PDB file of C-alpha atoms in Angstrom:
ATOM      1  CA  UNK A 261      20.300-120.306  26.748  1.00 46.00           C
ATOM      2  CA  UNK A 262      20.407-117.429  24.557  1.00 51.00           C
ATOM      3  CA  UNK A 263      18.596-114.179  25.573  1.00 53.00           C
ATOM      4  CA  UNK A 264      15.734-113.612  23.293  1.00 55.00           C
ATOM      5  CA  UNK A 265      15.366-109.858  22.088  1.00 54.00           C
ATOM      6  CA  UNK A 266      12.321-109.445  24.113  1.00 52.00           C
ATOM      7  CA  UNK A 267      14.212-110.202  27.242  1.00 53.00           C
ATOM      8  CA  UNK A 268      17.114-107.969  26.250  1.00 51.00           C
ATOM      9  CA  UNK A 269      14.575-105.052  25.655  1.00 52.00           C
ATOM     10  CA  UNK A 270      12.880-105.841  29.091  1.00 47.00           C
ATOM     11  CA  UNK A 271      16.381-105.805  30.717  1.00 52.00           C
ATOM     12  CA  UNK A 272      17.339-102.463  28.984  1.00 52.00           C
ATOM     13  CA  UNK A 273      13.834-100.971  30.050  1.00 50.00           C
ATOM     14  CA  UNK A 274      14.377-101.985  33.686  1.00 50.00           C
ATOM     15  CA  UNK A 275      17.935-100.446  33.666  1.00 54.00           C
ATOM     16  CA  UNK A 276      16.584 -97.214  32.190  1.00 60.00           C
ATOM     17  CA  UNK A 277      13.789 -97.108  34.657  1.00 58.00           C
ATOM     18  CA  UNK A 278      16.220 -97.640  37.493  1.00 51.00           C
ATOM     19  CA  UNK A 279      18.693 -95.035  36.136  1.00 60.00           C
ATOM     20  CA  UNK A 280      15.735 -92.434  35.940  1.00 55.00           C
ATOM     21  CA  UNK A 281      14.718 -93.142  39.730  1.00 48.00           C
ATOM     22  CA  UNK A 282      18.195 -92.808  40.726  1.00 46.00           C
ATOM     23  CA  UNK A 283      18.627 -89.738  38.946  1.00 53.00           C
ATOM     24  CA  UNK A 284      15.438 -88.221  40.347  1.00 53.00           C
ATOM     25  CA  UNK A 285      16.449 -89.168  43.673  1.00 46.00           C
ATOM     26  CA  UNK A 286      19.760 -87.822  43.414  1.00 47.00           C
ATOM     27  CA  UNK A 287      18.403 -84.488  42.169  1.00 50.00           C
ATOM     28  CA  UNK A 288      15.701 -84.180  44.691  1.00 53.00           C
ATOM     29  CA  UNK A 289      17.882 -84.762  47.758  1.00 50.00           C
ATOM     30  CA  UNK A 290      19.934 -81.505  47.336  1.00 56.00           C
ATOM     31  CA  UNK A 291      16.415 -79.781  46.868  1.00 58.00           C
ATOM     32  CA  UNK A 292      15.255 -81.244  50.188  1.00 57.00           C
ATOM     33  CA  UNK A 293      18.264 -80.182  51.996  1.00 57.00           C
ATOM     34  CA  UNK A 294      18.074 -76.810  50.479  1.00 81.00           C
ATOM     35  CA  UNK A 295      14.547 -76.377  51.506  1.00 79.00           C
ATOM     36  CA  UNK A 296      15.489 -77.443  55.134  1.00 84.00           C
ATOM     37  CA  UNK A 297      18.211 -75.128  55.129  1.00 84.00           C
ATOM     38  CA  UNK A 298      16.146 -72.251  54.047  1.00 91.00           C
ATOM     39  CA  UNK A 299      13.526 -73.109  56.853  1.00 92.00           C
ATOM     40  CA  UNK A 300      16.334 -73.301  59.414  1.00 94.00           C
ATOM     41  CA  UNK A 301      17.724 -70.059  58.362  1.00 95.00           C
ATOM     42  CA  UNK A 302      14.235 -68.485  58.626  1.00 95.00           C
ATOM     43  CA  UNK A 303      13.834 -70.051  62.053  1.00 96.00           C
ATOM     44  CA  UNK A 304      17.373 -68.735  63.118  1.00 97.00           C
ATOM     45  CA  UNK A 305      16.306 -65.197  61.802  1.00 96.00           C
ATOM     46  CA  UNK A 306      13.071 -65.285  63.498  1.00 96.00           C
ATOM     47  CA  UNK A 307      14.592 -65.859  66.836  1.00 97.00           C
ATOM     48  CA  UNK A 308      17.485 -63.299  66.416  1.00 96.00           C
ATOM     49  CA  UNK A 309      14.639 -60.802  65.622  1.00 95.00           C
ATOM     50  CA  UNK A 310      13.009 -61.585  68.995  1.00 95.00           C
ATOM     51  CA  UNK A 311      16.357 -61.516  70.981  1.00 95.00           C
ATOM     52  CA  UNK A 312      17.395 -58.256  69.257  1.00 93.00           C
ATOM     53  CA  UNK A 313      14.090 -56.546  70.213  1.00 91.00           C
ATOM     54  CA  UNK A 314      14.401 -57.767  74.057  1.00 91.00           C
ATOM     55  CA  UNK A 315      18.026 -57.294  74.666  1.00 90.00           C
ATOM     56  CA  UNK A 316      19.321 -54.927  71.961  1.00 88.00           C
ATOM     57  CA  UNK A 317      21.961 -56.072  69.404  1.00 89.00           C
ATOM     58  CA  UNK A 318      24.904 -55.296  71.632  1.00 88.00           C
ATOM     59  CA  UNK A 319      23.664 -57.525  74.677  1.00 91.00           C
ATOM     60  CA  UNK A 320      22.447 -60.341  72.409  1.00 92.00           C
ATOM     61  CA  UNK A 321      24.599 -63.303  71.818  1.00 95.00           C
ATOM     62  CA  UNK A 322      24.604 -66.419  69.380  1.00 96.00           C
ATOM     63  CA  UNK A 323      23.876 -68.752  72.351  1.00 97.00           C
ATOM     64  CA  UNK A 324      20.647 -66.780  73.256  1.00 97.00           C
ATOM     65  CA  UNK A 325      19.574 -66.857  69.591  1.00 97.00           C
ATOM     66  CA  UNK A 326      20.268 -70.602  69.518  1.00 97.00           C
ATOM     67  CA  UNK A 327      18.232 -71.102  72.714  1.00 97.00           C
ATOM     68  CA  UNK A 328      15.315 -68.899  71.191  1.00 96.00           C
ATOM     69  CA  UNK A 329      15.390 -71.122  68.012  1.00 96.00           C
ATOM     70  CA  UNK A 330      15.494 -74.198  69.992  1.00 95.00           C
ATOM     71  CA  UNK A 331      18.607 -75.542  68.562  1.00 96.00           C
ATOM     72  CA  UNK A 332      22.206 -76.089  69.442  1.00 95.00           C
ATOM     73  CA  UNK A 333      24.882 -73.474  68.876  1.00 95.00           C
ATOM     74  CA  UNK A 334      26.596 -75.873  66.706  1.00 95.00           C
ATOM     75  CA  UNK A 335      23.765 -75.927  64.463  1.00 95.00           C
ATOM     76  CA  UNK A 336      23.604 -72.112  64.310  1.00 96.00           C
ATOM     77  CA  UNK A 337      27.184 -72.035  63.257  1.00 95.00           C
ATOM     78  CA  UNK A 338      26.416 -74.255  60.290  1.00 95.00           C
ATOM     79  CA  UNK A 339      24.529 -71.262  58.814  1.00 95.00           C
ATOM     80  CA  UNK A 340      25.976 -68.102  60.450  1.00 96.00           C
ATOM     81  CA  UNK A 341      29.678 -67.774  61.606  1.00 95.00           C
ATOM     82  CA  UNK A 342      28.644 -65.031  64.161  1.00 94.00           C
ATOM     83  CA  UNK A 343      26.218 -62.602  65.535  1.00 93.00           C
ATOM     84  CA  UNK A 344      27.158 -59.837  62.978  1.00 91.00           C
ATOM     85  CA  UNK A 345      26.537 -62.172  60.027  1.00 94.00           C
ATOM     86  CA  UNK A 346      23.025 -62.836  61.289  1.00 94.00           C
ATOM     87  CA  UNK A 347      22.342 -59.131  61.929  1.00 92.00           C
ATOM     88  CA  UNK A 348      23.427 -58.499  58.367  1.00 91.00           C
ATOM     89  CA  UNK A 349      21.070 -61.128  56.683  1.00 93.00           C
ATOM     90  CA  UNK A 350      18.165 -60.007  58.890  1.00 94.00           C
ATOM     91  CA  UNK A 351      18.810 -56.522  58.311  1.00 90.00           C
ATOM     92  CA  UNK A 352      19.015 -56.878  54.665  1.00 90.00           C
ATOM     93  CA  UNK A 353      15.701 -58.601  54.521  1.00 92.00           C
ATOM     94  CA  UNK A 354      14.110 -56.091  56.834  1.00 92.00           C
ATOM     95  CA  UNK A 355      15.537 -53.066  54.658  1.00 90.00           C
ATOM     96  CA  UNK A 356      13.923 -54.640  51.540  1.00 91.00           C
ATOM     97  CA  UNK A 357      10.493 -54.771  53.276  1.00 92.00           C
ATOM     98  CA  UNK A 358      11.101 -51.111  54.345  1.00 91.00           C
ATOM     99  CA  UNK A 359      11.745 -50.067  50.697  1.00 89.00           C
ATOM    100  CA  UNK A 360       8.427 -51.801  49.735  1.00 90.00           C
ATOM    101  CA  UNK A 361       6.508 -50.123  52.604  1.00 90.00           C
ATOM    102  CA  UNK A 362       7.913 -46.699  51.647  1.00 88.00           C
ATOM    103  CA  UNK A 363       6.937 -47.282  48.011  1.00 88.00           C
ATOM    104  CA  UNK A 364       3.438 -47.887  49.254  1.00 87.00           C
ATOM    105  CA  UNK A 365       3.477 -44.825  51.181  1.00 89.00           C
ATOM    106  CA  UNK A 366       4.679 -42.460  48.519  1.00 90.00           C
ATOM    107  CA  UNK A 367       2.517 -43.419  45.681  1.00 89.00           C
ATOM    108  CA  UNK A 368       2.026 -40.393  43.138  1.00 87.00           C
ATOM    109  CA  UNK A 369      -1.723 -40.511  43.688  1.00 87.00           C
ATOM    110  CA  UNK A 370      -1.335 -39.523  47.267  1.00 86.00           C
ATOM    111  CA  UNK A 371      -0.067 -36.311  46.261  1.00 84.00           C
ATOM    112  CA  UNK A 372      -3.482 -35.194  45.203  1.00 85.00           C
ATOM    113  CA  UNK A 373      -5.054 -35.866  48.651  1.00 90.00           C
ATOM    114  CA  UNK A 374      -5.834 -33.185  51.095  1.00 92.00           C
ATOM    115  CA  UNK A 375      -3.368 -32.847  54.058  1.00 93.00           C
ATOM    116  CA  UNK A 376      -5.065 -35.140  56.542  1.00 94.00           C
ATOM    117  CA  UNK A 377      -5.564 -37.749  54.038  1.00 94.00           C
ATOM    118  CA  UNK A 378      -2.053 -37.295  52.730  1.00 94.00           C
ATOM    119  CA  UNK A 379      -0.611 -37.827  56.240  1.00 95.00           C
ATOM    120  CA  UNK A 380      -2.643 -41.072  56.544  1.00 96.00           C
ATOM    121  CA  UNK A 381      -1.659 -42.359  53.213  1.00 94.00           C
ATOM    122  CA  UNK A 382       2.191 -41.658  53.775  1.00 94.00           C
ATOM    123  CA  UNK A 383       2.347 -42.516  57.625  1.00 96.00           C
ATOM    124  CA  UNK A 384       0.242 -45.580  58.024  1.00 96.00           C
ATOM    125  CA  UNK A 385       2.337 -47.809  56.034  1.00 94.00           C
ATOM    126  CA  UNK A 386       5.517 -46.721  57.599  1.00 94.00           C
ATOM    127  CA  UNK A 387       4.112 -47.124  61.043  1.00 96.00           C
ATOM    128  CA  UNK A 388       2.639 -50.429  60.291  1.00 95.00           C
ATOM    129  CA  UNK A 389       5.945 -51.719  58.926  1.00 95.00           C
ATOM    130  CA  UNK A 390       7.714 -50.578  62.028  1.00 94.00           C
ATOM    131  CA  UNK A 391       5.077 -52.090  64.396  1.00 94.00           C
ATOM    132  CA  UNK A 392       5.331 -55.413  62.515  1.00 93.00           C
ATOM    133  CA  UNK A 393       9.117 -55.596  62.245  1.00 93.00           C
ATOM    134  CA  UNK A 394      10.136 -54.187  65.618  1.00 91.00           C
ATOM    135  CA  UNK A 395      13.560 -55.712  65.114  1.00 91.00           C
ATOM    136  CA  UNK A 396      14.130 -53.166  62.216  1.00 90.00           C
ATOM    137  CA  UNK A 397      14.337 -50.298  64.844  1.00 87.00           C
ATOM    138  CA  UNK A 398      16.679 -52.386  67.133  1.00 85.00           C
ATOM    139  CA  UNK A 399      18.916 -53.134  64.186  1.00 87.00           C
ATOM    140  CA  UNK A 400      19.017 -49.756  62.385  1.00 84.00           C
ATOM    141  CA  UNK A 401      19.324 -47.550  65.627  1.00 77.00           C
ATOM    142  CA  UNK A 402      21.301 -49.657  67.764  1.00 66.00           C
ATOM    143  CA  UNK A 403      23.635 -52.284  66.093  1.00 65.00           C
ATOM    144  CA  UNK A 404      26.405 -50.258  64.731  1.00 71.00           C
ATOM    145  CA  UNK A 405      27.083 -53.038  62.245  1.00 75.00           C
ATOM    146  CA  UNK A 406      28.790 -51.088  59.217  1.00 67.00           C
ATOM    147  CA  UNK A 407      26.835 -52.691  56.431  1.00 72.00           C
ATOM    148  CA  UNK A 408      23.376 -52.094  57.970  1.00 80.00           C
ATOM    149  CA  UNK A 409      24.405 -48.501  59.088  1.00 76.00           C
ATOM    150  CA  UNK A 410      25.285 -47.560  55.488  1.00 80.00           C
ATOM    151  CA  UNK A 411      22.053 -49.095  54.039  1.00 82.00           C
ATOM    152  CA  UNK A 412      20.007 -47.402  56.562  1.00 82.00           C
ATOM    153  CA  UNK A 413      21.780 -44.195  55.789  1.00 84.00           C
ATOM    154  CA  UNK A 414      20.833 -44.531  52.224  1.00 87.00           C
ATOM    155  CA  UNK A 415      17.166 -45.469  53.038  1.00 87.00           C
ATOM    156  CA  UNK A 416      17.256 -42.237  55.219  1.00 88.00           C
ATOM    157  CA  UNK A 417      18.555 -40.103  52.188  1.00 91.00           C
ATOM    158  CA  UNK A 418      15.763 -41.786  50.026  1.00 90.00           C
ATOM    159  CA  UNK A 419      13.296 -40.978  52.525  1.00 92.00           C
ATOM    160  CA  UNK A 420      14.347 -37.352  52.705  1.00 93.00           C
ATOM    161  CA  UNK A 421      14.223 -36.939  48.993  1.00 93.00           C
ATOM    162  CA  UNK A 422      10.702 -38.298  48.912  1.00 91.00           C
ATOM    163  CA  UNK A 423       9.435 -36.057  51.553  1.00 93.00           C
ATOM    164  CA  UNK A 424      11.105 -33.076  49.760  1.00 91.00           C
ATOM    165  CA  UNK A 425       9.196 -34.145  46.608  1.00 90.00           C
ATOM    166  CA  UNK A 426       5.996 -34.305  48.408  1.00 89.00           C
ATOM    167  CA  UNK A 427       6.595 -30.835  49.914  1.00 89.00           C
ATOM    168  CA  UNK A 428       7.607 -29.287  46.530  1.00 87.00           C
ATOM    169  CA  UNK A 429       4.474 -30.656  45.012  1.00 85.00           C
ATOM    170  CA  UNK A 430       1.984 -29.478  47.656  1.00 83.00           C
ATOM    171  CA  UNK A 431       3.418 -26.424  49.245  1.00 76.00           C
ATOM    172  CA  UNK A 432       2.218 -22.918  48.434  1.00 70.00           C
ATOM    173  CA  UNK A 433       4.607 -21.397  46.090  1.00 64.00           C
ATOM    174  CA  UNK A 434       5.967 -18.538  48.173  1.00 54.00           C
ATOM    175  CA  UNK A 435       9.524 -17.178  48.883  1.00 41.00           C
ATOM    176  CA  UNK A 436       9.611 -19.164  52.022  1.00 53.00           C
ATOM    177  CA  UNK A 437       9.504 -22.536  50.064  1.00 61.00           C
ATOM    178  CA  UNK A 438      12.956 -22.318  48.382  1.00 78.00           C
ATOM    179  CA  UNK A 439      14.895 -25.503  48.121  1.00 82.00           C
ATOM    180  CA  UNK A 440      17.004 -24.743  51.338  1.00 86.00           C
ATOM    181  CA  UNK A 441      13.738 -24.145  53.194  1.00 86.00           C
ATOM    182  CA  UNK A 442      12.124 -27.419  51.884  1.00 88.00           C
ATOM    183  CA  UNK A 443      15.220 -29.358  53.127  1.00 91.00           C
ATOM    184  CA  UNK A 444      14.764 -27.930  56.492  1.00 93.00           C
ATOM    185  CA  UNK A 445      11.298 -28.858  56.584  1.00 93.00           C
ATOM    186  CA  UNK A 446      11.893 -32.314  55.560  1.00 94.00           C
ATOM    187  CA  UNK A 447      14.472 -33.067  58.004  1.00 95.00           C
ATOM    188  CA  UNK A 448      12.248 -31.719  60.625  1.00 96.00           C
ATOM    189  CA  UNK A 449       9.266 -33.951  59.530  1.00 96.00           C
ATOM    190  CA  UNK A 450      11.578 -37.131  59.509  1.00 95.00           C
ATOM    191  CA  UNK A 451      12.802 -36.110  62.929  1.00 95.00           C
ATOM    192  CA  UNK A 452       9.342 -35.848  64.236  1.00 97.00           C
ATOM    193  CA  UNK A 453       8.355 -39.069  62.892  1.00 96.00           C
ATOM    194  CA  UNK A 454      11.400 -40.689  64.350  1.00 93.00           C
ATOM    195  CA  UNK A 455      10.936 -39.344  67.749  1.00 94.00           C
ATOM    196  CA  UNK A 456       7.399 -40.381  67.680  1.00 96.00           C
ATOM    197  CA  UNK A 457       8.092 -43.873  66.265  1.00 94.00           C
ATOM    198  CA  UNK A 458      10.067 -44.609  69.422  1.00 92.00           C
ATOM    199  CA  UNK A 459       6.945 -43.851  71.859  1.00 95.00           C
ATOM    200  CA  UNK A 460       4.733 -45.901  69.285  1.00 96.00           C
ATOM    201  CA  UNK A 461       6.958 -48.960  69.483  1.00 94.00           C
ATOM    202  CA  UNK A 462       7.337 -48.720  73.129  1.00 93.00           C
ATOM    203  CA  UNK A 463       3.336 -48.755  73.680  1.00 94.00           C
ATOM    204  CA  UNK A 464       0.411 -50.967  72.424  1.00 94.00           C
ATOM    205  CA  UNK A 465      -3.321 -50.867  72.002  1.00 95.00           C
ATOM    206  CA  UNK A 466      -5.215 -47.778  72.838  1.00 96.00           C
ATOM    207  CA  UNK A 467      -1.882 -46.027  74.084  1.00 97.00           C
ATOM    208  CA  UNK A 468      -0.090 -46.789  70.499  1.00 97.00           C
ATOM    209  CA  UNK A 469      -3.108 -45.383  68.740  1.00 97.00           C
ATOM    210  CA  UNK A 470      -3.146 -42.448  70.679  1.00 97.00           C
ATOM    211  CA  UNK A 471       0.510 -41.702  69.920  1.00 97.00           C
ATOM    212  CA  UNK A 472      -0.241 -42.134  66.205  1.00 97.00           C
ATOM    213  CA  UNK A 473      -3.012 -39.587  66.340  1.00 97.00           C
ATOM    214  CA  UNK A 474      -0.925 -37.166  68.268  1.00 98.00           C
ATOM    215  CA  UNK A 475       2.018 -37.525  65.648  1.00 98.00           C
ATOM    216  CA  UNK A 476      -0.356 -36.760  62.739  1.00 98.00           C
ATOM    217  CA  UNK A 477      -1.825 -33.783  64.699  1.00 98.00           C
ATOM    218  CA  UNK A 478       1.603 -32.393  65.196  1.00 97.00           C
ATOM    219  CA  UNK A 479       2.507 -33.041  61.533  1.00 97.00           C
ATOM    220  CA  UNK A 480      -0.839 -31.376  60.483  1.00 96.00           C
ATOM    221  CA  UNK A 481      -0.183 -28.255  62.429  1.00 96.00           C
ATOM    222  CA  UNK A 482       3.302 -27.907  61.409  1.00 95.00           C
ATOM    223  CA  UNK A 483       2.718 -28.440  57.637  1.00 94.00           C
ATOM    224  CA  UNK A 484      -0.923 -26.933  57.431  1.00 93.00           C
ATOM    225  CA  UNK A 485       0.251 -23.259  57.031  1.00 90.00           C
ATOM    226  CA  UNK A 486       2.617 -24.046  53.958  1.00 86.00           C
ATOM    227  CA  UNK A 487       0.432 -26.640  52.304  1.00 82.00           C
ATOM    228  CA  UNK A 488      -2.324 -25.897  49.754  1.00 67.00           C
ATOM    229  CA  UNK A 489      -5.887 -27.688  50.688  1.00 57.00           C
ATOM    230  CA  UNK A 490      -6.354 -29.429  48.449  1.00 57.00           C
ATOM    231  CA  UNK A 491      -3.093 -29.831  46.964  1.00 53.00           C
ATOM    232  CA  UNK A 492      -2.836 -28.378  43.311  1.00 53.00           C
ATOM    233  CA  UNK A 493      -3.764 -30.833  40.663  1.00 53.00           C
ATOM    234  CA  UNK A 494      -0.643 -32.216  38.787  1.00 52.00           C
ATOM    235  CA  UNK A 495      -0.765 -32.227  34.993  1.00 48.00           C
ATOM    236  CA  UNK A 496      -1.269 -35.704  33.484  1.00 45.00           C
ATOM    237  CA  UNK A 497       1.883 -37.442  32.272  1.00 45.00           C
TER     238      UNK A 497
END
């Protein structure tokens, strides 16, 4: 029996539909695998953050991270070859978030605020970021991983430059506010913040809030003699 043209068209249409379905299934499978892989990586990084916070980077192990994530060590090694690779990935993500928090802290409009409000505007986002991401402190100050240490040094240099910019914009123009003096003051400010963050991160609730209040009080008393109140208005750009 000869195939009619209608039968041939139906067969071709069926073949086209089957091919399209196969193509869709073939394309969606890698996407599903990729999504599952991304979720697994996020799970492992969250587990690593918890382990690094509790034990420190040096004492942490891939086995401990795998247990924290609820997976086998073999599953972990499918995504990360060793502990350092986990730290580098987690540290990179946290550094990106830190840059975002610092950008929020050093908005240009903050320079027009009186000193107490300026301290709130600059310190609150930085403190909030560190409290919400305690693994950042554990990695940046205790891991010794070369890539992380270099990026953290760059972050510190950027912070120092931003603090100097604030001081330059707000300081009373006297002989005591020359560039070298501003650099010394900026280093002292960051040193005070770093030491205070260690106390803040080690406490919770009302005690943490008390240390935040004390940090702002210390910086206010230190900076008030050299800051105009309110700061001079900057000319519009």
